[in-house]
Amino acid sequence: VDTVCINQDDMKERNHQVSRMGSIYSQAERVFAWLDLSDEFTVEALGFLQSFDPEIERVRSISLRPYWTRLWIIQELQLASEAYV
């Protein structure tokens, strides 16, 4: 949502809004993460994440999705009181 709501061409606005992310996400009641469309590893990878089973290749397939290229994604999920993936 922030990609759509923040004017990505206005660096001053974008930097200002990004600097507020820590405060916004630490006060959020819930944070939802969109992982893009599923592939053949998605269900299995999420199952492994829930059980903390270190199946690196399957988890890696999720972490390489475009969603995770934004630097503040980890911060959003880490600061959330409750995160849904």
Coordinates of N, CA, C and O in Angstrom, one line a residue:
V1 N 0.8 -1.2 0.0 CA 0.0 0.0 0.0 C 0.9 1.2 0.0 O 0.6 2.2 -0.7
D2 N 2.0 1.2 0.8 CA 2.8 2.4 0.8 C 3.4 2.8 -0.5 O 3.6 3.9 -0.8
T3 N 3.6 1.8 -1.4 CA 4.2 2.1 -2.7 C 3.2 2.9 -3.5 O 3.5 3.7 -4.3
V4 N 1.9 2.6 -3.3 CA 0.8 3.3 -4.1 C 0.6 4.7 -3.4 O 0.3 5.7 -4.1
C5 N 0.5 4.7 -2.1 CA 0.1 5.9 -1.4 C 1.2 7.0 -1.3 O 0.9 8.2 -1.1
I6 N 2.5 6.6 -1.4 CA 3.6 7.6 -1.4 C 4.0 7.9 -2.8 O 4.3 7.0 -3.6
N7 N 4.1 9.2 -3.1 CA 4.6 9.6 -4.4 C 6.1 9.2 -4.6 O 7.0 9.8 -4.0
Q8 N 6.3 8.1 -5.3 CA 7.6 7.6 -5.5 C 8.6 8.5 -6.3 O 9.8 8.3 -6.3
D9 N 8.0 9.4 -7.0 CA 8.8 10.3 -7.8 C 9.3 11.6 -7.0 O 10.1 12.3 -7.5
D10 N 8.7 11.8 -5.9 CA 9.1 12.9 -5.0 C 9.9 12.4 -3.9 O 9.5 11.9 -2.9
M11 N 11.3 12.6 -4.1 CA 12.2 12.0 -3.1 C 12.1 12.6 -1.7 O 12.2 11.9 -0.8
K12 N 11.8 13.9 -1.7 CA 11.6 14.5 -0.3 C 10.4 13.9 0.4 O 10.5 13.5 1.6
E13 N 9.3 13.7 -0.3 CA 8.1 13.1 0.3 C 8.4 11.7 0.7 O 8.1 11.2 1.7
R14 N 9.0 10.9 -0.3 CA 9.2 9.5 -0.1 C 10.2 9.3 1.1 O 9.9 8.5 2.0
N15 N 11.2 10.1 1.2 CA 12.2 9.9 2.4 C 11.5 10.3 3.7 O 11.7 9.6 4.7
H16 N 10.6 11.3 3.6 CA 9.9 11.7 4.9 C 9.0 10.6 5.3 O 9.0 10.2 6.5
Q17 N 8.2 10.0 4.4 CA 7.3 8.9 4.7 C 8.1 7.7 5.2 O 7.6 7.0 6.1
V18 N 9.1 7.3 4.5 CA 9.9 6.2 4.9 C 10.5 6.4 6.3 O 10.5 5.4 7.1
S19 N 10.9 7.6 6.7 CA 11.4 7.8 8.0 C 10.4 7.6 9.1 O 10.7 7.4 10.2
R20 N 9.1 7.7 8.7 CA 8.0 7.5 9.7 C 7.6 6.0 9.8 O 6.8 5.7 10.7
M21 N 8.1 5.1 9.0 CA 7.7 3.7 8.9 C 7.9 3.0 10.3 O 7.0 2.3 10.7
G22 N 9.0 3.3 10.9 CA 9.3 2.6 12.2 C 8.2 2.9 13.2 O 7.6 2.0 13.9
S23 N 7.8 4.2 13.3 CA 6.7 4.6 14.2 C 5.4 4.0 13.8 O 4.6 3.5 14.7
I24 N 5.1 4.1 12.5 CA 3.8 3.6 12.1 C 3.7 2.1 12.3 O 2.6 1.7 12.9
Y25 N 4.7 1.3 12.0 CA 4.5 -0.1 12.1 C 4.6 -0.6 13.5 O 4.1 -1.6 13.9
S26 N 5.4 0.1 14.4 CA 5.5 -0.3 15.8 C 4.2 -0.1 16.5 O 3.9 -0.7 17.5
Q27 N 3.3 0.9 16.0 CA 2.1 1.2 16.6 C 0.9 0.5 16.0 O -0.2 0.5 16.5
A28 N 1.1 -0.2 14.9 CA 0.1 -0.9 14.2 C -0.4 -2.1 15.0 O 0.4 -2.8 15.6
E29 N -1.7 -2.3 14.9 CA -2.3 -3.5 15.6 C -2.0 -4.8 14.9 O -1.7 -5.8 15.5
R30 N -2.0 -4.7 13.5 CA -1.7 -5.8 12.7 C -1.0 -5.4 11.4 O -1.3 -4.3 10.9
V31 N -0.1 -6.2 10.9 CA 0.5 -5.9 9.6 C 0.3 -7.2 8.7 O 0.5 -8.3 9.2
F32 N -0.1 -6.9 7.5 CA -0.2 -8.0 6.6 C 0.9 -7.9 5.5 O 1.1 -6.8 5.0
A33 N 1.5 -9.0 5.2 CA 2.5 -9.1 4.2 C 2.0 -9.8 2.9 O 1.5 -10.9 3.0
W34 N 2.1 -9.2 1.8 CA 1.8 -9.8 0.5 C 3.0 -10.4 -0.1 O 4.0 -9.7 -0.3
L35 N 3.0 -11.7 -0.3 CA 4.1 -12.4 -0.9 C 4.1 -12.6 -2.4 O 4.9 -13.3 -2.9
D36 N 3.2 -12.0 -3.0 CA 3.0 -12.2 -4.5 C 2.2 -13.5 -4.7 O 1.8 -14.1 -3.8
L37 N 2.0 -13.8 -5.9 CA 1.3 -15.0 -6.3 C 2.1 -16.3 -5.8 O 3.3 -16.2 -5.9
S38 N 1.4 -17.3 -5.5 CA 2.1 -18.5 -5.0 C 2.7 -19.3 -6.2 O 2.3 -19.1 -7.3
D39 N 3.7 -20.0 -5.8 CA 4.4 -20.9 -6.8 C 4.3 -22.3 -6.2 O 3.7 -22.6 -5.2
E40 N 5.1 -23.2 -6.8 CA 5.0 -24.6 -6.4 C 5.6 -24.9 -5.0 O 5.3 -25.9 -4.4
F41 N 6.3 -23.9 -4.5 CA 6.9 -24.1 -3.1 C 6.2 -23.3 -2.0 O 6.5 -23.5 -0.8
T42 N 5.2 -22.5 -2.3 CA 4.7 -21.6 -1.4 C 4.1 -22.3 -0.1 O 4.4 -22.0 1.0
V43 N 3.1 -23.1 -0.3 CA 2.4 -23.8 0.8 C 3.4 -24.5 1.6 O 3.5 -24.4 2.9
E44 N 4.3 -25.3 1.0 CA 5.3 -26.0 1.7 C 6.3 -25.1 2.5 O 6.6 -25.4 3.6
A45 N 6.7 -24.0 1.8 CA 7.6 -23.1 2.5 C 7.0 -22.5 3.7 O 7.7 -22.3 4.7
L46 N 5.8 -22.0 3.6 CA 5.1 -21.4 4.8 C 4.9 -22.4 5.9 O 5.1 -22.1 7.1
G47 N 4.7 -23.7 5.5 CA 4.6 -24.7 6.6 C 5.9 -24.9 7.3 O 6.0 -25.0 8.5
F48 N 7.0 -24.9 6.5 CA 8.4 -25.0 7.1 C 8.7 -23.8 8.0 O 9.3 -23.9 9.1
L49 N 8.3 -22.6 7.5 CA 8.5 -21.4 8.4 C 7.8 -21.5 9.7 O 8.3 -21.1 10.7
Q50 N 6.6 -22.0 9.7 CA 5.8 -22.2 10.9 C 6.4 -23.1 11.9 O 6.4 -23.0 13.1
S51 N 7.0 -24.2 11.3 CA 7.6 -25.2 12.2 C 9.1 -24.9 12.4 O 9.8 -25.7 13.1
F52 N 9.7 -23.8 11.8 CA 11.1 -23.5 11.9 C 12.0 -24.6 11.4 O 13.1 -24.7 11.8
D53 N 11.5 -25.3 10.4 CA 12.3 -26.3 9.8 C 13.2 -25.7 8.7 O 12.7 -25.0 7.9
P54 N 14.5 -25.9 8.8 CA 15.4 -25.1 7.9 C 15.5 -25.7 6.5 O 16.5 -26.2 6.1
E55 N 14.4 -25.7 5.8 CA 14.4 -26.1 4.4 C 14.8 -24.9 3.5 O 13.9 -24.2 3.0
I56 N 16.1 -24.6 3.4 CA 16.5 -23.3 2.8 C 16.0 -23.0 1.4 O 15.6 -21.9 1.1
E57 N 16.0 -24.0 0.5 CA 15.7 -23.7 -0.8 C 14.2 -23.3 -1.0 O 13.9 -22.4 -1.7
R58 N 13.3 -23.9 -0.2 CA 11.9 -23.5 -0.3 C 11.7 -22.1 0.3 O 10.9 -21.3 -0.2
V59 N 12.3 -21.9 1.4 CA 12.2 -20.5 2.1 C 12.8 -19.5 1.2 O 12.3 -18.4 1.0
R60 N 13.9 -19.8 0.6 CA 14.6 -18.9 -0.4 C 13.7 -18.5 -1.5 O 13.7 -17.4 -2.0
S61 N 12.9 -19.4 -2.0 CA 12.0 -19.1 -3.1 C 11.0 -18.0 -2.8 O 10.7 -17.2 -3.6
I62 N 10.6 -17.9 -1.5 CA 9.7 -16.8 -1.1 C 10.6 -15.6 -0.9 O 10.1 -14.5 -1.3
S63 N 11.7 -15.7 -0.3 CA 12.5 -14.5 0.0 C 13.0 -13.7 -1.3 O 13.4 -12.6 -1.2
L64 N 13.0 -14.4 -2.4 CA 13.5 -13.8 -3.7 C 12.4 -13.1 -4.4 O 12.6 -12.5 -5.4
R65 N 11.2 -13.1 -3.9 CA 10.1 -12.4 -4.5 C 10.3 -10.9 -4.5 O 10.9 -10.3 -3.5
P66 N 9.7 -10.1 -5.4 CA 9.9 -8.7 -5.5 C 9.5 -7.9 -4.2 O 10.1 -6.9 -3.9
Y67 N 8.5 -8.5 -3.5 CA 8.0 -7.8 -2.3 C 9.2 -7.5 -1.3 O 9.3 -6.5 -0.6
W68 N 10.1 -8.5 -1.2 CA 11.2 -8.4 -0.2 C 12.4 -7.5 -0.7 O 13.3 -7.3 0.1
T69 N 12.3 -6.9 -1.9 CA 13.4 -6.0 -2.3 C 13.3 -4.6 -1.7 O 14.2 -3.9 -1.7
R70 N 12.1 -4.3 -1.1 CA 12.0 -3.0 -0.4 C 12.7 -3.2 1.0 O 12.4 -4.1 1.7
L71 N 13.5 -2.2 1.3 CA 14.4 -2.3 2.5 C 13.6 -2.4 3.8 O 14.1 -3.0 4.8
W72 N 12.5 -1.8 3.9 CA 11.8 -1.6 5.2 C 10.8 -2.8 5.4 O 10.1 -2.8 6.5
I73 N 10.7 -3.8 4.6 CA 9.8 -4.9 4.7 C 10.0 -5.6 6.0 O 9.1 -5.9 6.8
I74 N 11.3 -6.0 6.3 CA 11.6 -6.7 7.5 C 11.3 -5.9 8.7 O 10.7 -6.4 9.7
Q75 N 11.5 -4.6 8.7 CA 11.2 -3.7 9.8 C 9.7 -3.7 10.0 O 9.3 -3.7 11.2
E76 N 8.9 -3.6 9.0 CA 7.4 -3.6 9.1 C 7.0 -4.8 9.9 O 6.2 -4.7 10.8
L77 N 7.5 -6.0 9.5 CA 7.0 -7.2 10.1 C 7.6 -7.4 11.5 O 6.9 -7.8 12.4
Q78 N 8.8 -6.9 11.7 CA 9.4 -7.1 13.0 C 8.8 -6.2 14.1 O 8.6 -6.5 15.2
L79 N 8.4 -5.0 13.7 CA 7.8 -4.0 14.6 C 6.3 -4.2 14.9 O 5.8 -3.7 15.9
A80 N 5.7 -5.0 14.0 CA 4.2 -5.2 14.2 C 3.9 -6.0 15.5 O 4.6 -6.9 15.8
S81 N 2.9 -5.6 16.1 CA 2.4 -6.4 17.3 C 2.0 -7.8 16.8 O 2.2 -8.8 17.5
E82 N 1.3 -7.8 15.7 CA 0.8 -9.1 15.1 C 1.1 -9.0 13.6 O 0.7 -8.0 13.0
A83 N 1.7 -10.0 13.0 CA 2.0 -10.0 11.6 C 1.4 -11.2 10.9 O 1.4 -12.3 11.5
Y84 N 0.8 -11.0 9.8 CA 0.1 -12.1 9.0 C 0.8 -12.1 7.7 O 1.0 -11.2 7.0
V85 N 1.2 -13.3 7.3 CA 1.9 -13.6 6.0 C 1.0 -14.5 5.2 O 0.5 -15.5 5.7

